[in-house]
């Protein structure tokens, strides 16, 4: 096995994005209009159209990707998602305990729906007329999902416990439970990488292009480091906001304040809001960029390695620019923002290979398995996007 | 007739290596000549019959995708004169109308204008209709639960005990109870007197979904008993028609509407959108409650001028002033209620 230090010719190629914001705008606005008029029934067609547009404008080695999911399947999946929720509500009306049971059921098939969603997306994507795929073992699926499920279920359980035993608790018990519930978000924050990492690994390792699966190292360390970084930034932010606030309050004319609280406090609030917003953007840029880099660094396909040149500060300024333009344009800049973000992300991806591309890509493919649209729609509906 | 040739990228669907071919298209056949990257012919030309050829839908300026039977798939770039589309017509290629106009400026402008029109309509009437339609699906038990939760929360954070003398409170309660006993309204109700913690003389009244009507001291003090009864009637109208629940559905409705608008991203945007658009009962709801109040008073044998009087008391300067004045300094009761002028006028009619 050749190591990186050895001198071997490296072939590298960038992914290109050829889409323009102005082009996408017309698709976006007509999708929007038709979706609203048809009370969201058109959303399935809208989604296919959108995903297809982004796929077809992503180019690798001179060829575009393509997406051919059928809207009807997406619609069907969404109807099933809707009926799950309808079922839950109907059952709850009849009996709240039974409703909880239904919820529990949905919770347990959650991972399966997620996997099905990934499968649908991948099987309908092709490059150079070969499809991607997602294959998995049940045990691996639930093993990978277990940490996330635990993290979701523990606070719920505690909350339920509080509700149920409210009247029969002693003061100490109440305090203990309250403490437990408060500490949950803290624990949650630290355990999140532990929950996310196995799922990402599971997803990447189950992804296939043709008959060859992707390989994926371990992303746990990177995610933990990221969490610590984010924690540091958040703490810095709170301290700064606190200082600003106290500073301003100190200089506030309290007499004037008594007469019209609103006018006195408003500039204070706005300033704090602004600082808070800036830090939120920083956190967003840091987590997105670092996560993206970590993800690609660990991904491999045959001898192809991936690399993302995405940078935190560039992402930050892009995000800032997007938000400002979106606000100034009453939302109309949204599609342009989406395209700009996609372009930056996609064109930061570099593939390197020791083998020349034509040699590498000559291999046989297996038939793609049959496809299930339900998972896709349900995950969409619940925004269960655990992907990075 | 000169035959055009096009260069195509050719995929055999077995490997993902790319091959190249030169294509000539007749009415019935595709003639395919394998070439290398530089255009050198690699092999003999072969042809594929019409029935084995399938042309896919094409969007924008992406290559045309043509399946050529068992030989694989071709990706053909369009030429400058766009003759390829013509050549592909005999093979079933149809340009869908949507794809043709989707890039045109007039289409975009039309969509934009229609979108704005739809947004305005939805805000004015659509949300109401939807909330009203969904009301039967929401059980009454939900109303009770929300109401029960709401009052203790309000008492903790917003409300303080009332300073109206207990005797008057009892008087009002008993009077309302007598009228209610004669009427045919089912469902629970109760009257609570409170004052606002921050502004003890605030003039307001509101109803919770479970039938609790809260009267604030300010209002009780500037009105006589008859007028208070009228206000109670109006508020009970909100309860009777489940307007608060409707308001809640409208709020949830805005969430899903906003979700549609901005897709599966920015949850912040959606929650902002929802709060900004829904601060009040709709005009239709207020009108309904007003009609209910009038009917109630009629059945109770109280003159309608009482309701008109109550409304006038709520005018900006308080106490029998000119309601045609500018409403910029409205009392809280009014800032969430539609035009006072209209309602007073309506109160004067039967």
mmCIF file of C-alpha atoms in Angstrom, chain A residues 25-30 32-33 35-37 40 42 49-50 52 56 61-64 66 93 126-130 209 331-332 334 338 358 361-365 380-381 383, chain B residues 9 11 13-18 37 56-57 59 61-63 65 73 75 77 98-99 102-103 107-108 110-112 114-115 118 122 137 139 257 259-262 264-266:
data_model
loop_
_atom_site.group_PDB
_atom_site.id
_atom_site.type_symbol
_atom_site.label_atom_id
_atom_site.label_comp_id
_atom_site.label_asym_id
_atom_site.label_seq_id
_atom_site.Cartn_x
_atom_site.Cartn_y
_atom_site.Cartn_z
ATOM 1 C CA UNK A 25 -34.648 32.121 -9.465
ATOM 2 C CA UNK A 26 -37.199 31.403 -12.153
ATOM 3 C CA UNK A 27 -37.407 27.771 -11.103
ATOM 4 C CA UNK A 28 -37.723 28.789 -7.484
ATOM 5 C CA UNK A 29 -40.457 31.344 -7.986
ATOM 6 C CA UNK A 30 -42.546 29.075 -10.189
ATOM 7 C CA UNK A 32 -43.248 28.475 -4.980
ATOM 8 C CA UNK A 33 -46.287 29.745 -6.812
ATOM 9 C CA UNK A 35 -46.832 24.841 -4.497
ATOM 10 C CA UNK A 36 -48.922 27.486 -2.779
ATOM 11 C CA UNK A 37 -51.730 27.301 -5.321
ATOM 12 C CA UNK A 40 -48.405 21.885 -1.326
ATOM 13 C CA UNK A 42 -46.962 20.355 -6.219
ATOM 14 C CA UNK A 49 -37.143 19.862 -10.185
ATOM 15 C CA UNK A 50 -34.891 21.563 -7.650
ATOM 16 C CA UNK A 52 -32.453 17.767 -10.537
ATOM 17 C CA UNK A 56 -27.297 18.632 -13.395
ATOM 18 C CA UNK A 61 -14.528 15.276 -15.140
ATOM 19 C CA UNK A 62 -16.655 16.928 -17.780
ATOM 20 C CA UNK A 63 -19.873 15.085 -16.993
ATOM 21 C CA UNK A 64 -22.870 16.226 -15.076
ATOM 22 C CA UNK A 66 -28.361 13.665 -12.806
ATOM 23 C CA UNK A 93 -57.733 12.187 20.808
ATOM 24 C CA UNK A 126 -26.346 8.965 -11.351
ATOM 25 C CA UNK A 127 -23.131 10.081 -12.874
ATOM 26 C CA UNK A 128 -21.953 8.861 -16.257
ATOM 27 C CA UNK A 129 -25.043 6.681 -16.380
ATOM 28 C CA UNK A 130 -24.133 4.665 -13.318
ATOM 29 C CA UNK A 209 -21.162 4.189 -6.596
ATOM 30 C CA UNK A 331 -36.686 37.163 0.792
ATOM 31 C CA UNK A 332 -36.340 37.320 -2.970
ATOM 32 C CA UNK A 334 -33.117 33.425 -1.226
ATOM 33 C CA UNK A 338 -28.833 28.989 -2.094
ATOM 34 C CA UNK A 358 -9.885 6.556 -17.175
ATOM 35 C CA UNK A 361 -13.280 4.249 -13.727
ATOM 36 C CA UNK A 362 -13.263 1.074 -15.743
ATOM 37 C CA UNK A 363 -15.116 -1.424 -13.638
ATOM 38 C CA UNK A 364 -18.358 -3.333 -13.609
ATOM 39 C CA UNK A 365 -21.563 -2.312 -11.927
ATOM 40 C CA UNK A 380 -38.045 15.787 4.870
ATOM 41 C CA UNK A 381 -41.286 16.422 6.695
ATOM 42 C CA UNK A 383 -36.513 17.750 9.058
ATOM 43 C CA UNK B 9 -20.094 11.295 -24.959
ATOM 44 C CA UNK B 11 -21.589 5.548 -21.767
ATOM 45 C CA UNK B 13 -23.742 1.637 -18.388
ATOM 46 C CA UNK B 14 -21.288 -1.005 -17.305
ATOM 47 C CA UNK B 15 -18.258 1.081 -16.583
ATOM 48 C CA UNK B 16 -18.127 4.759 -15.819
ATOM 49 C CA UNK B 17 -15.397 5.456 -18.256
ATOM 50 C CA UNK B 18 -16.353 7.814 -21.000
ATOM 51 C CA UNK B 37 -10.922 11.849 -27.564
ATOM 52 C CA UNK B 56 -35.044 12.047 -22.337
ATOM 53 C CA UNK B 57 -36.475 15.347 -21.233
ATOM 54 C CA UNK B 59 -33.601 21.084 -19.099
ATOM 55 C CA UNK B 61 -28.537 23.901 -21.711
ATOM 56 C CA UNK B 62 -27.562 20.493 -20.439
ATOM 57 C CA UNK B 63 -26.718 17.799 -22.986
ATOM 58 C CA UNK B 65 -29.638 12.282 -23.199
ATOM 59 C CA UNK B 73 -26.505 6.110 -23.504
ATOM 60 C CA UNK B 75 -24.961 12.661 -24.050
ATOM 61 C CA UNK B 77 -24.280 18.714 -26.654
ATOM 62 C CA UNK B 98 -42.773 24.825 -18.845
ATOM 63 C CA UNK B 99 -39.168 24.250 -19.859
ATOM 64 C CA UNK B 102 -39.183 29.019 -17.520
ATOM 65 C CA UNK B 103 -36.219 31.204 -18.329
ATOM 66 C CA UNK B 107 -42.742 34.365 -16.917
ATOM 67 C CA UNK B 108 -40.647 35.232 -13.924
ATOM 68 C CA UNK B 110 -45.766 36.937 -13.824
ATOM 69 C CA UNK B 111 -44.888 34.382 -11.168
ATOM 70 C CA UNK B 112 -43.585 37.098 -8.910
ATOM 71 C CA UNK B 114 -48.999 36.240 -8.734
ATOM 72 C CA UNK B 115 -46.993 35.192 -5.717
ATOM 73 C CA UNK B 118 -51.531 35.069 -3.391
ATOM 74 C CA UNK B 122 -53.798 34.333 2.130
ATOM 75 C CA UNK B 137 -60.998 18.655 13.751
ATOM 76 C CA UNK B 139 -61.520 18.670 19.988
ATOM 77 C CA UNK B 257 -47.090 28.328 5.135
ATOM 78 C CA UNK B 259 -42.258 26.260 5.834
ATOM 79 C CA UNK B 260 -43.510 26.017 2.306
ATOM 80 C CA UNK B 261 -41.989 29.371 1.433
ATOM 81 C CA UNK B 262 -38.538 28.826 2.754
ATOM 82 C CA UNK B 264 -36.574 22.928 4.953
ATOM 83 C CA UNK B 265 -34.054 25.435 6.175
ATOM 84 C CA UNK B 266 -34.166 28.441 8.439
#
